[in-house]
Amino acid sequence: MNDFSPEILFSFVNYVHAPLFDDCEYAWDALPLIGKYLSTLKLGRIDSEIPESSILVNRNQITIEKGCTIEPGVYIKGPCYIGRGSEVRFGAYIRGNFIAGTDCVIGHGTEIKNSIFFNRTHAAHFAYVGDSILGSDVNLGAGTKLANLKLRRDEVWVKHKGSELKTGLRKFGAILGDGAQTGCNSVTNPGTVMGVGAASYPCANISGFVPAKHLFNHERNLIPIRDNHTGKLEV
């Protein structure tokens, strides 16, 4: 395994879409597989109430499980799978090839395309999530943008330990391991990877690799995160 292996970044316990990652050496290898994976599922099952003012495009390619809250004014385009107990708030814009686990939140003004949410993942306020993977219990601070396209529009590389890893992807936003968090109004550059429990300051311009249990600050430094009660470094 490597620092970017799905098994390092995510727990697959109780995550029904784990097979999507079966043949992925790097977590981002799953991004071009989302559409194909969704095509293998029996979509078209709407088990939660949908307000009349919400728009479902390609309804036969959308599954919304039981216990979901879909507010008025939502736009959802299939293929898309939204897991049990999730919440999609007014003004959310889901553009297809999207998978949400259980108890997720897609908030007002949030736009998502070709992305994967694990369980209890929150993009609750004014976020952009493009070609990205968010692990369980990830929280995006309000206004977070996961940029997915370089200005030169060429291949996205991941910076790691003084080298750059080719991804083969022209569009690739960010990967956030389980429990990672961004401060409000943060922006991740294409190809950013944040490890398990990593975090950023508000208004940070994040790039490269943020190791597990490290904080990315405004000076682009990586600070080990300490336990609030013991003061010891978290591991």
Tab-separated table of C-alpha atoms in Angstrom:
chain	number	residue	atom	x	y	z
A	1	MET	CA	0.000	0.000	0.000
A	2	ASN	CA	0.996	3.651	-0.453
A	3	ASP	CA	-0.012	6.939	1.177
A	4	PHE	CA	-2.821	7.274	-1.364
A	5	SER	CA	-4.232	3.746	-1.168
A	6	PRO	CA	-7.995	3.649	-0.561
A	7	GLU	CA	-7.354	1.386	2.445
A	8	ILE	CA	-5.121	4.054	4.022
A	9	LEU	CA	-7.494	6.971	3.439
A	10	PHE	CA	-10.884	5.376	4.092
A	11	SER	CA	-12.652	2.866	6.288
A	12	PHE	CA	-14.974	0.682	4.258
A	13	VAL	CA	-16.941	-0.614	7.250
A	14	ASN	CA	-20.686	-0.233	6.510
A	15	TYR	CA	-19.987	1.443	3.163
A	16	VAL	CA	-22.032	-0.324	0.513
A	17	HIS	CA	-20.090	1.113	-2.424
A	18	ALA	CA	-16.748	-0.375	-1.378
A	19	PRO	CA	-16.539	-2.555	-4.559
A	20	LEU	CA	-15.937	0.604	-6.588
A	21	PHE	CA	-12.414	0.705	-5.132
A	22	ASP	CA	-11.559	-2.979	-5.568
A	23	ASP	CA	-8.963	-2.528	-8.316
A	24	CYS	CA	-7.697	0.942	-7.363
A	25	GLU	CA	-4.016	1.311	-6.485
A	26	TYR	CA	-4.553	5.004	-5.796
A	27	ALA	CA	-7.807	6.429	-4.460
A	28	TRP	CA	-8.172	8.751	-7.468
A	29	ASP	CA	-8.284	5.723	-9.780
A	30	ALA	CA	-11.952	5.434	-8.765
A	31	LEU	CA	-12.941	8.781	-10.282
A	32	PRO	CA	-13.208	7.649	-13.926
A	33	LEU	CA	-15.060	4.509	-12.792
A	34	ILE	CA	-18.028	6.223	-11.118
A	35	GLY	CA	-20.300	6.245	-14.158
A	36	LYS	CA	-19.535	2.629	-15.047
A	37	TYR	CA	-20.108	1.517	-11.453
A	38	LEU	CA	-23.455	3.314	-11.264
A	39	SER	CA	-24.527	1.592	-14.490
A	40	THR	CA	-24.216	-1.777	-12.689
A	41	LEU	CA	-26.719	-0.756	-9.996
A	42	LYS	CA	-30.478	-1.014	-10.235
A	43	LEU	CA	-31.185	2.712	-10.147
A	44	GLY	CA	-34.552	4.420	-10.404
A	45	ARG	CA	-35.734	3.700	-6.839
A	46	ILE	CA	-37.093	6.801	-5.085
A	47	ASP	CA	-37.971	5.868	-1.494
A	48	SER	CA	-38.146	9.377	-0.007
A	49	GLU	CA	-40.587	12.201	-0.616
A	50	ILE	CA	-39.660	14.588	-3.442
A	51	PRO	CA	-41.238	18.086	-3.409
A	52	GLU	CA	-42.964	19.167	-6.611
A	53	SER	CA	-40.533	22.076	-7.072
A	54	SER	CA	-37.486	19.811	-7.055
A	55	ILE	CA	-36.134	18.711	-10.422
A	56	LEU	CA	-34.986	15.157	-11.104
A	57	VAL	CA	-33.395	14.681	-14.531
A	58	ASN	CA	-32.960	11.114	-15.825
A	59	ARG	CA	-35.156	9.945	-12.986
A	60	ASN	CA	-34.740	6.302	-13.969
A	61	GLN	CA	-31.013	6.684	-13.203
A	62	ILE	CA	-31.503	8.128	-9.707
A	63	THR	CA	-31.867	6.218	-6.449
A	64	ILE	CA	-32.780	8.028	-3.238
A	65	GLU	CA	-33.039	5.700	-0.262
A	66	LYS	CA	-35.440	5.839	2.668
A	67	GLY	CA	-35.234	8.521	5.317
A	68	CYS	CA	-33.736	11.206	3.084
A	69	THR	CA	-34.803	14.843	3.279
A	70	ILE	CA	-35.054	16.432	-0.156
A	71	GLU	CA	-35.964	20.099	0.175
A	72	PRO	CA	-37.833	22.177	-2.443
A	73	GLY	CA	-35.787	23.677	-5.267
A	74	VAL	CA	-33.220	20.872	-5.524
A	75	TYR	CA	-31.743	19.870	-8.922
A	76	ILE	CA	-30.529	16.274	-9.239
A	77	LYS	CA	-29.321	14.762	-12.497
A	78	GLY	CA	-28.735	11.037	-12.852
A	79	PRO	CA	-26.915	8.796	-12.649
A	80	CYS	CA	-26.880	9.383	-8.911
A	81	TYR	CA	-27.197	7.344	-5.722
A	82	ILE	CA	-28.123	9.058	-2.437
A	83	GLY	CA	-27.882	6.900	0.667
A	84	ARG	CA	-30.296	6.482	3.539
A	85	GLY	CA	-30.855	9.418	5.891
A	86	SER	CA	-29.087	11.976	3.724
A	87	GLU	CA	-30.211	15.581	3.348
A	88	VAL	CA	-30.224	17.623	0.139
A	89	ARG	CA	-31.043	21.242	0.882
A	90	PHE	CA	-32.721	23.987	-1.123
A	91	GLY	CA	-30.652	25.168	-4.078
A	92	ALA	CA	-28.326	22.154	-4.220
A	93	TYR	CA	-27.125	21.281	-7.729
A	94	ILE	CA	-26.095	17.668	-8.376
A	95	ARG	CA	-24.816	17.226	-11.921
A	96	GLY	CA	-24.605	13.442	-12.211
A	97	ASN	CA	-22.154	10.602	-11.544
A	98	PHE	CA	-22.520	11.193	-7.818
A	99	ILE	CA	-22.579	8.689	-4.963
A	100	ALA	CA	-23.502	9.622	-1.389
A	101	GLY	CA	-23.295	7.209	1.521
A	102	THR	CA	-25.628	7.297	4.515
A	103	ASP	CA	-26.439	10.438	6.534
A	104	CYS	CA	-24.697	12.883	4.196
A	105	VAL	CA	-25.533	16.570	3.782
A	106	ILE	CA	-25.500	18.422	0.462
A	107	GLY	CA	-26.232	21.995	1.388
A	108	HIS	CA	-27.736	25.153	-0.074
A	109	GLY	CA	-25.721	26.524	-2.975
A	110	THR	CA	-23.558	23.382	-3.148
A	111	GLU	CA	-22.643	22.045	-6.595
A	112	ILE	CA	-21.367	18.488	-7.056
A	113	LYS	CA	-20.295	16.431	-10.080
A	114	ASN	CA	-18.503	13.120	-10.595
A	115	SER	CA	-17.745	12.655	-6.918
A	116	ILE	CA	-17.997	10.147	-4.086
A	117	PHE	CA	-19.114	10.742	-0.505
A	118	PHE	CA	-18.617	8.100	2.158
A	119	ASN	CA	-20.919	8.020	5.225
A	120	ARG	CA	-21.786	11.122	7.295
A	121	THR	CA	-19.993	13.422	4.863
A	122	HIS	CA	-21.049	17.088	4.997
A	123	ALA	CA	-20.778	19.710	2.275
A	124	ALA	CA	-23.421	21.799	3.944
A	125	HIS	CA	-22.894	25.401	2.808
A	126	PHE	CA	-21.990	26.928	-0.574
A	127	ALA	CA	-19.424	24.299	-1.611
A	128	TYR	CA	-18.121	23.205	-5.005
A	129	VAL	CA	-17.112	19.544	-5.215
A	130	GLY	CA	-15.826	18.463	-8.613
A	131	ASP	CA	-14.169	15.105	-9.388
A	132	SER	CA	-13.420	14.504	-5.726
A	133	ILE	CA	-13.695	11.837	-3.016
A	134	LEU	CA	-14.676	12.669	0.568
A	135	GLY	CA	-14.274	10.009	3.247
A	136	SER	CA	-16.520	9.305	6.217
A	137	ASP	CA	-17.138	12.146	8.695
A	138	VAL	CA	-15.500	14.726	6.419
A	139	ASN	CA	-16.739	18.279	6.885
A	140	LEU	CA	-16.254	21.081	4.376
A	141	GLY	CA	-16.344	24.520	5.980
A	142	ALA	CA	-18.790	26.970	4.414
A	143	GLY	CA	-17.655	28.229	1.026
A	144	THR	CA	-15.064	25.496	0.412
A	145	LYS	CA	-14.162	24.984	-3.241
A	146	LEU	CA	-12.467	21.814	-4.468
A	147	ALA	CA	-11.056	23.057	-7.784
A	148	ASN	CA	-10.778	20.280	-10.365
A	149	LEU	CA	-9.204	21.838	-13.475
A	150	LYS	CA	-5.766	23.417	-13.844
A	151	LEU	CA	-5.440	26.795	-15.555
A	152	ARG	CA	-3.367	25.100	-18.279
A	153	ARG	CA	-6.024	22.372	-18.527
A	154	ASP	CA	-3.401	19.637	-18.688
A	155	GLU	CA	-2.937	16.483	-16.607
A	156	VAL	CA	-3.239	16.823	-12.838
A	157	TRP	CA	-0.223	15.602	-10.847
A	158	VAL	CA	-0.123	14.927	-7.107
A	159	LYS	CA	2.835	16.446	-5.249
A	160	HIS	CA	4.364	14.073	-2.724
A	161	LYS	CA	7.709	14.014	-0.901
A	162	GLY	CA	9.487	16.184	-3.458
A	163	SER	CA	8.144	14.357	-6.493
A	164	GLU	CA	5.000	14.445	-8.594
A	165	LEU	CA	2.746	11.471	-9.296
A	166	LYS	CA	0.970	11.323	-12.627
A	167	THR	CA	-2.756	10.635	-12.292
A	168	GLY	CA	-3.746	10.379	-15.945
A	169	LEU	CA	-6.638	12.720	-15.131
A	170	ARG	CA	-7.327	16.102	-16.645
A	171	LYS	CA	-10.067	16.767	-14.087
A	172	PHE	CA	-9.299	15.841	-10.494
A	173	GLY	CA	-10.260	17.932	-7.484
A	174	ALA	CA	-9.328	16.659	-4.047
A	175	ILE	CA	-9.359	13.581	-1.870
A	176	LEU	CA	-10.103	13.985	1.833
A	177	GLY	CA	-9.511	10.993	4.086
A	178	ASP	CA	-11.882	10.037	6.891
A	179	GLY	CA	-12.483	12.828	9.394
A	180	ALA	CA	-10.652	15.513	7.412
A	181	GLN	CA	-11.940	19.092	7.604
A	182	THR	CA	-11.500	22.369	5.754
A	183	GLY	CA	-11.897	25.806	7.279
A	184	CYS	CA	-14.493	28.165	5.837
A	185	ASN	CA	-13.758	29.637	2.400
A	186	SER	CA	-10.825	27.311	1.776
A	187	VAL	CA	-9.785	26.338	-1.753
A	188	THR	CA	-8.007	23.123	-2.668
A	189	ASN	CA	-5.941	23.154	-5.849
A	190	PRO	CA	-6.381	20.269	-8.311
A	191	GLY	CA	-4.719	17.119	-7.047
A	192	THR	CA	-4.831	17.943	-3.322
A	193	VAL	CA	-4.920	14.987	-0.923
A	194	MET	CA	-5.650	15.362	2.803
A	195	GLY	CA	-5.017	12.360	5.021
A	196	VAL	CA	-7.174	10.938	7.800
A	197	GLY	CA	-8.041	13.625	10.360
A	198	ALA	CA	-6.152	16.367	8.498
A	199	ALA	CA	-7.466	19.932	8.594
A	200	SER	CA	-6.925	23.429	7.208
A	201	TYR	CA	-7.238	26.970	8.459
A	202	PRO	CA	-10.116	29.116	7.129
A	203	CYS	CA	-9.393	30.879	3.820
A	204	ALA	CA	-6.450	28.561	3.134
A	205	ASN	CA	-5.151	27.858	-0.375
A	206	ILE	CA	-4.377	24.150	-0.015
A	207	SER	CA	-2.228	22.067	-2.345
A	208	GLY	CA	-0.145	18.917	-2.391
A	209	PHE	CA	-0.372	16.283	0.335
A	210	VAL	CA	-1.485	17.056	3.894
A	211	PRO	CA	-0.528	14.039	6.036
A	212	ALA	CA	-2.898	12.456	8.509
A	213	LYS	CA	-3.478	14.449	11.716
A	214	HIS	CA	-1.756	17.573	10.374
A	215	LEU	CA	-3.051	21.119	10.041
A	216	PHE	CA	-2.390	23.187	6.898
A	217	ASN	CA	-2.008	26.877	7.852
A	218	HIS	CA	-1.870	30.159	5.934
A	219	GLU	CA	1.924	29.969	5.581
A	220	ARG	CA	1.503	26.569	3.907
A	221	ASN	CA	3.130	24.887	6.892
A	222	LEU	CA	2.053	21.472	8.195
A	223	ILE	CA	1.469	21.467	11.955
A	224	PRO	CA	0.874	18.219	13.898
A	225	ILE	CA	-2.548	18.229	15.546
A	226	ARG	CA	-2.539	17.713	19.315
A	227	ASP	CA	-5.263	16.199	21.440
A	228	ASN	CA	-7.268	19.015	23.101
A	229	HIS	CA	-7.289	17.269	26.473
A	230	THR	CA	-3.857	15.646	26.807
A	231	GLY	CA	-1.772	17.924	24.581
A	232	LYS	CA	-0.187	14.853	23.054
A	233	LEU	CA	0.272	14.484	19.322
A	234	GLU	CA	-2.559	12.539	17.752
A	235	VAL	CA	-1.546	9.385	15.893
